[in-house]
Coordinates of C-alpha atoms in Angstrom, one line a residue:
M1 CA 68.1 99.8 131.1
T2 CA 67.7 103.3 129.5
G3 CA 71.2 103.0 128.1
C4 CA 70.5 99.6 126.6
F5 CA 67.3 100.9 125.0
V6 CA 69.1 104.0 123.6
Y7 CA 71.9 101.9 122.2
Y8 CA 69.5 99.4 120.6
M9 CA 67.5 102.2 118.9
I10 CA 70.7 104.0 117.7
S11 CA 72.2 100.8 116.3
R12 CA 69.0 99.4 114.7
L13 CA 67.5 102.6 113.3
K14 CA 70.8 104.1 112.2
V15 CA 70.3 107.3 114.0
K16 CA 73.0 109.9 113.0
M17 CA 73.8 110.9 116.6
P18 CA 76.5 109.6 118.9
Y19 CA 75.4 107.6 121.9
T20 CA 76.8 110.1 124.4
A21 CA 74.8 113.0 122.9
V22 CA 71.5 111.0 123.0
M23 CA 72.1 109.9 126.6
F24 CA 72.8 113.5 127.6
I25 CA 69.5 114.5 126.1
V26 CA 67.6 111.7 127.8
G27 CA 69.2 112.5 131.2
A28 CA 68.2 116.2 130.8
I29 CA 64.6 115.3 129.9
M30 CA 64.4 112.9 132.9
G31 CA 65.8 115.6 135.2
Y32 CA 63.3 118.1 134.0
C33 CA 60.4 115.7 134.5
S34 CA 61.6 114.9 138.0
K35 CA 61.9 118.5 139.1
E36 CA 58.5 119.5 137.6
G37 CA 56.7 116.4 138.9
I38 CA 55.8 115.1 135.5
G39 CA 55.1 111.4 135.4
H40 CA 55.5 110.6 139.1
N41 CA 56.9 107.0 139.3
A42 CA 59.9 105.0 140.5
V43 CA 62.1 106.3 137.6
T44 CA 61.5 110.0 138.4
E45 CA 62.0 109.4 142.1
S46 CA 65.3 107.6 141.5
T47 CA 66.4 110.5 139.2
K48 CA 65.5 113.0 141.9
M49 CA 67.7 111.2 144.3
W50 CA 70.6 111.3 141.9
I51 CA 70.1 115.0 141.2
G52 CA 71.0 115.8 144.8
I53 CA 74.4 114.1 144.6
D54 CA 77.3 116.3 145.7
G55 CA 79.6 117.4 142.9
E56 CA 82.8 116.1 144.7
V57 CA 81.1 112.7 145.1
L58 CA 80.1 112.7 141.4
L59 CA 83.7 113.3 140.4
L60 CA 85.2 110.7 142.7
A61 CA 82.6 108.1 141.7
F62 CA 83.0 108.4 137.9
L63 CA 86.0 110.4 136.9
P64 CA 88.9 108.1 138.0
G65 CA 87.3 105.0 136.3
L66 CA 86.6 106.8 133.0
L67 CA 90.1 108.4 132.9
F68 CA 91.9 105.2 133.7
L69 CA 90.0 103.2 131.0
D70 CA 90.6 105.9 128.4
S71 CA 94.3 106.0 129.1
Y72 CA 94.6 102.2 129.4
E73 CA 93.0 101.8 126.0
S74 CA 95.3 104.3 124.4
N75 CA 98.0 103.2 121.9
V76 CA 101.0 103.6 124.1
Y77 CA 103.5 103.4 121.3
L78 CA 101.9 106.2 119.3
F79 CA 101.3 108.1 122.6
K80 CA 105.0 108.1 123.3
Q81 CA 105.9 109.2 119.8
A82 CA 103.5 112.2 120.1
I83 CA 104.1 113.1 123.8
S84 CA 105.9 116.3 123.0
Q85 CA 103.1 117.6 120.7
L86 CA 100.4 116.4 123.2
L87 CA 102.1 118.3 126.1
V88 CA 102.3 121.5 123.9
F89 CA 98.6 121.2 123.0
A90 CA 97.5 120.4 126.6
F91 CA 99.5 123.0 128.6
P92 CA 100.8 126.0 126.6
M93 CA 97.9 126.0 124.1
G94 CA 95.5 125.3 126.9
L95 CA 96.7 128.4 128.7
C96 CA 96.4 130.3 125.5
G97 CA 92.8 129.2 125.2
T98 CA 92.2 130.2 128.8
I99 CA 93.6 133.7 128.2
L100 CA 91.7 134.2 124.9
T101 CA 88.4 133.2 126.6
A102 CA 89.2 135.5 129.5
L103 CA 89.8 138.4 127.1
V104 CA 86.4 137.9 125.5
A105 CA 84.8 137.8 128.9
Y106 CA 86.7 140.9 130.1
F107 CA 86.2 143.1 127.0
V108 CA 83.0 141.8 125.3
L109 CA 80.7 140.7 128.1
P110 CA 78.9 143.7 129.8
Y111 CA 79.3 142.4 133.4
G112 CA 82.4 144.3 134.5
W113 CA 84.1 141.1 135.8
S114 CA 87.6 141.3 137.3
S115 CA 90.5 139.8 135.5
D116 CA 90.8 136.9 138.0
L117 CA 87.2 136.0 137.5
C118 CA 87.6 136.1 133.7
M119 CA 90.6 133.8 133.9
L120 CA 88.7 131.5 136.1
L121 CA 85.9 131.3 133.5
G122 CA 88.5 130.8 130.8
S123 CA 90.0 127.8 132.6
I124 CA 86.5 126.2 132.8
L125 CA 85.5 126.8 129.2
A126 CA 88.9 126.4 127.4
A127 CA 89.1 122.6 128.0
T128 CA 88.1 120.5 124.9
D129 CA 86.1 117.3 125.2
P130 CA 86.2 115.6 121.8
V131 CA 84.2 112.5 122.8
A132 CA 81.8 112.7 119.8
V133 CA 84.7 113.6 117.5
A134 CA 86.8 110.6 118.6
A135 CA 83.9 108.2 118.2
L136 CA 83.2 109.6 114.7
L137 CA 86.8 109.2 113.7
K138 CA 86.8 105.6 114.9
E139 CA 83.6 104.8 112.9
L140 CA 85.1 106.4 109.8
G141 CA 88.3 104.5 110.1
A142 CA 90.6 107.5 110.7
P143 CA 94.4 106.7 111.1
P144 CA 95.3 105.5 114.5
R145 CA 97.9 108.3 114.9
L146 CA 95.2 111.0 114.4
R147 CA 92.9 109.3 116.9
T148 CA 95.8 109.0 119.4
H149 CA 96.5 112.8 119.0
I150 CA 92.9 113.7 119.7
A151 CA 92.4 111.3 122.6
G152 CA 95.8 112.0 124.2
E153 CA 95.3 115.7 124.0
S154 CA 91.9 115.4 125.6
L155 CA 93.3 113.3 128.5
L156 CA 96.2 115.7 129.2
N157 CA 94.0 118.8 128.6
D158 CA 91.6 117.7 131.3
G159 CA 94.4 117.7 133.8
A160 CA 95.8 121.0 132.6
A161 CA 92.4 122.6 132.9
V162 CA 92.0 121.5 136.5
V163 CA 95.5 122.8 137.3
F164 CA 94.6 126.3 135.8
F165 CA 91.3 126.2 137.5
K166 CA 92.9 125.7 141.0
I167 CA 95.4 128.5 140.4
F168 CA 92.9 131.1 139.2
S169 CA 90.2 130.1 141.7
A170 CA 92.7 130.6 144.5
R171 CA 93.4 134.1 143.1
F172 CA 89.7 134.9 142.7
F173 CA 88.7 133.7 146.2
Y174 CA 91.5 135.8 147.7
E175 CA 90.2 138.8 145.7
M176 CA 86.7 138.2 147.2
G177 CA 88.2 137.9 150.7
V178 CA 87.0 134.4 151.3
E179 CA 88.8 133.4 154.5
G180 CA 90.8 130.1 154.5
V181 CA 90.1 129.4 150.8
G182 CA 91.8 132.0 148.6
E183 CA 95.5 132.6 148.2
K184 CA 97.6 135.4 146.8
V185 CA 99.2 133.7 143.9
G186 CA 101.9 135.7 142.1
W187 CA 104.1 134.7 139.2
S188 CA 106.6 132.8 141.2
R189 CA 104.0 131.1 143.4
G190 CA 101.9 130.3 140.3
V191 CA 104.8 128.5 138.6
V192 CA 105.6 126.5 141.8
L193 CA 101.9 125.7 142.2
F194 CA 101.7 124.6 138.6
L195 CA 104.7 122.4 138.8
R196 CA 103.5 120.8 142.0
L197 CA 100.0 120.1 140.7
S198 CA 101.1 118.8 137.3
L199 CA 104.4 117.0 138.0
G200 CA 103.3 115.8 141.4
G201 CA 100.2 114.2 139.9
A202 CA 102.3 112.6 137.1
V203 CA 104.7 111.1 139.7
V204 CA 101.9 109.7 141.8
G205 CA 100.4 108.1 138.8
I206 CA 103.6 106.5 137.6
L207 CA 104.3 105.2 141.1
S208 CA 100.8 103.8 141.4
G209 CA 101.0 102.2 138.0
G210 CA 104.3 100.6 138.9
L211 CA 102.9 99.2 142.1
L212 CA 99.9 97.8 140.2
V213 CA 102.3 96.2 137.6
I214 CA 104.2 94.5 140.4
M215 CA 100.9 93.1 141.9
L216 CA 99.8 91.9 138.5
F217 CA 103.1 90.2 137.9
N218 CA 102.8 88.2 141.1
F219 CA 99.2 87.2 140.4
N220 CA 99.6 85.9 136.9
R221 CA 98.2 82.3 136.8
R222 CA 95.9 82.4 133.8
L223 CA 93.7 79.5 134.9
S224 CA 93.2 80.7 138.4
R225 CA 89.8 82.3 138.8
E226 CA 90.8 83.9 142.1
E227 CA 93.8 85.6 140.6
C228 CA 91.7 86.9 137.7
I229 CA 89.4 88.4 140.2
F230 CA 92.3 89.9 142.1
Q231 CA 93.7 91.5 138.9
V232 CA 90.4 93.2 138.2
C233 CA 89.8 94.4 141.8
S234 CA 93.4 95.6 142.2
T235 CA 93.2 97.5 138.9
I236 CA 90.0 99.3 139.8
A237 CA 91.1 100.0 143.4
T238 CA 94.5 101.4 142.2
A239 CA 92.8 103.7 139.7
Y240 CA 90.6 105.3 142.4
L241 CA 93.3 105.3 145.1
S242 CA 95.8 107.1 142.8
Y243 CA 93.1 109.9 142.3
F244 CA 92.4 110.0 146.0
F245 CA 96.0 110.2 147.2
S246 CA 97.0 112.8 144.6
E247 CA 93.9 115.0 144.8
V248 CA 92.9 114.8 148.5
L249 CA 96.0 113.8 150.5
L250 CA 98.8 115.4 148.4
N251 CA 96.9 118.3 146.8
C252 CA 98.2 117.5 143.4
S253 CA 96.3 116.8 140.1
G254 CA 94.2 113.7 140.6
I255 CA 93.3 113.6 136.9
L256 CA 97.0 113.5 135.7
A257 CA 97.7 110.8 138.4
V258 CA 95.0 108.5 137.0
V259 CA 96.0 109.2 133.4
F260 CA 99.7 108.3 134.0
C261 CA 98.7 105.3 136.1
G262 CA 96.7 103.9 133.2
L263 CA 99.5 104.6 130.7
T264 CA 102.1 103.0 133.0
T265 CA 99.9 99.9 133.5
K266 CA 99.4 99.6 129.7
S267 CA 103.1 100.1 129.0
F268 CA 104.5 97.5 131.4
G269 CA 101.6 95.4 132.5
E270 CA 101.2 93.5 129.2
T271 CA 104.9 92.6 129.2
V272 CA 104.9 91.0 132.7
S273 CA 101.4 89.7 133.0
R274 CA 98.5 88.4 130.9
L275 CA 95.8 91.0 131.3
H276 CA 93.0 89.1 129.6
C277 CA 90.6 89.7 132.5
I278 CA 91.2 93.4 132.5
N279 CA 91.0 93.6 128.7
E280 CA 87.6 91.8 128.8
L281 CA 86.4 94.0 131.7
S282 CA 87.3 97.4 130.4
P283 CA 84.7 97.8 127.5
W284 CA 81.6 97.0 129.5
L285 CA 82.9 98.8 132.6
G286 CA 83.6 101.9 130.5
Q287 CA 80.1 101.7 128.9
I288 CA 78.4 101.5 132.4
L289 CA 80.5 104.4 133.8
T290 CA 79.9 106.6 130.7
T291 CA 76.1 105.9 130.7
L292 CA 75.7 106.7 134.4
S293 CA 77.9 109.8 134.4
L294 CA 76.1 111.3 131.4
Y295 CA 72.7 110.5 132.8
V296 CA 73.5 111.9 136.3
S297 CA 75.3 115.0 135.1
S298 CA 72.7 115.9 132.4
S299 CA 69.8 115.4 134.8
Q300 CA 71.1 118.3 136.9
A301 CA 71.0 120.7 133.9
F302 CA 67.6 122.1 134.8

């Protein structure tokens, strides 16, 4: 209801702020009120329950759905044309951003942090998240190729940032002497770990997308209500299962698995099946997941 009210006010009053930014501010205010006991009611009590949610549960609940929908709604033709540039922006340039941020933390900040901790901080801060920029470009009628570059780089950059985070967090925990968590990652081990996380996640995503396309092909009767429901349920389940198998069971990148699962489904799904049910579902499902994720994550800011 809060998201509906915010969207109504933005659209009717012509507020010059993106929906995501307003929802983040609303969630932060509600989180502050809940923690300080201001306005004790059912809304603040519900917010207080959401604040205590575990971070892993938060990622597993919202991240696969949002990533799958973003990748599924991408222009696959333009994405294929720009794939080389997107990979350069996401991985080598993402590593450069991580190193530059780490250098600032190491030489400028007065905390005396180790190099591994600075690289860990750089991997967290270097990832771009151009949600507001992409929404603004869409409103201004920017060329589809430019929007594809920004959205595609954002999708792959999220996966690259998590890969770098896992590598440098293992080095940092080993430096701290955390038993059973850290690992001494040298150059050769780092390259192997990077390839396993990135390529392994991509392979899992492509295989999951291929399996989903086969299921959609065999359940393709347009006027069958049951098969429309099966298409929707199997699509949502595959998106979450690809993340779970890659991230939890195979220790690969779950983010890249979901991204490539969505791209594979979009590339081949529309050629073998009528995806009208999924196309009608994706906008409102994406709106719900975006609203809830912004509200829950911002409510934990204070």
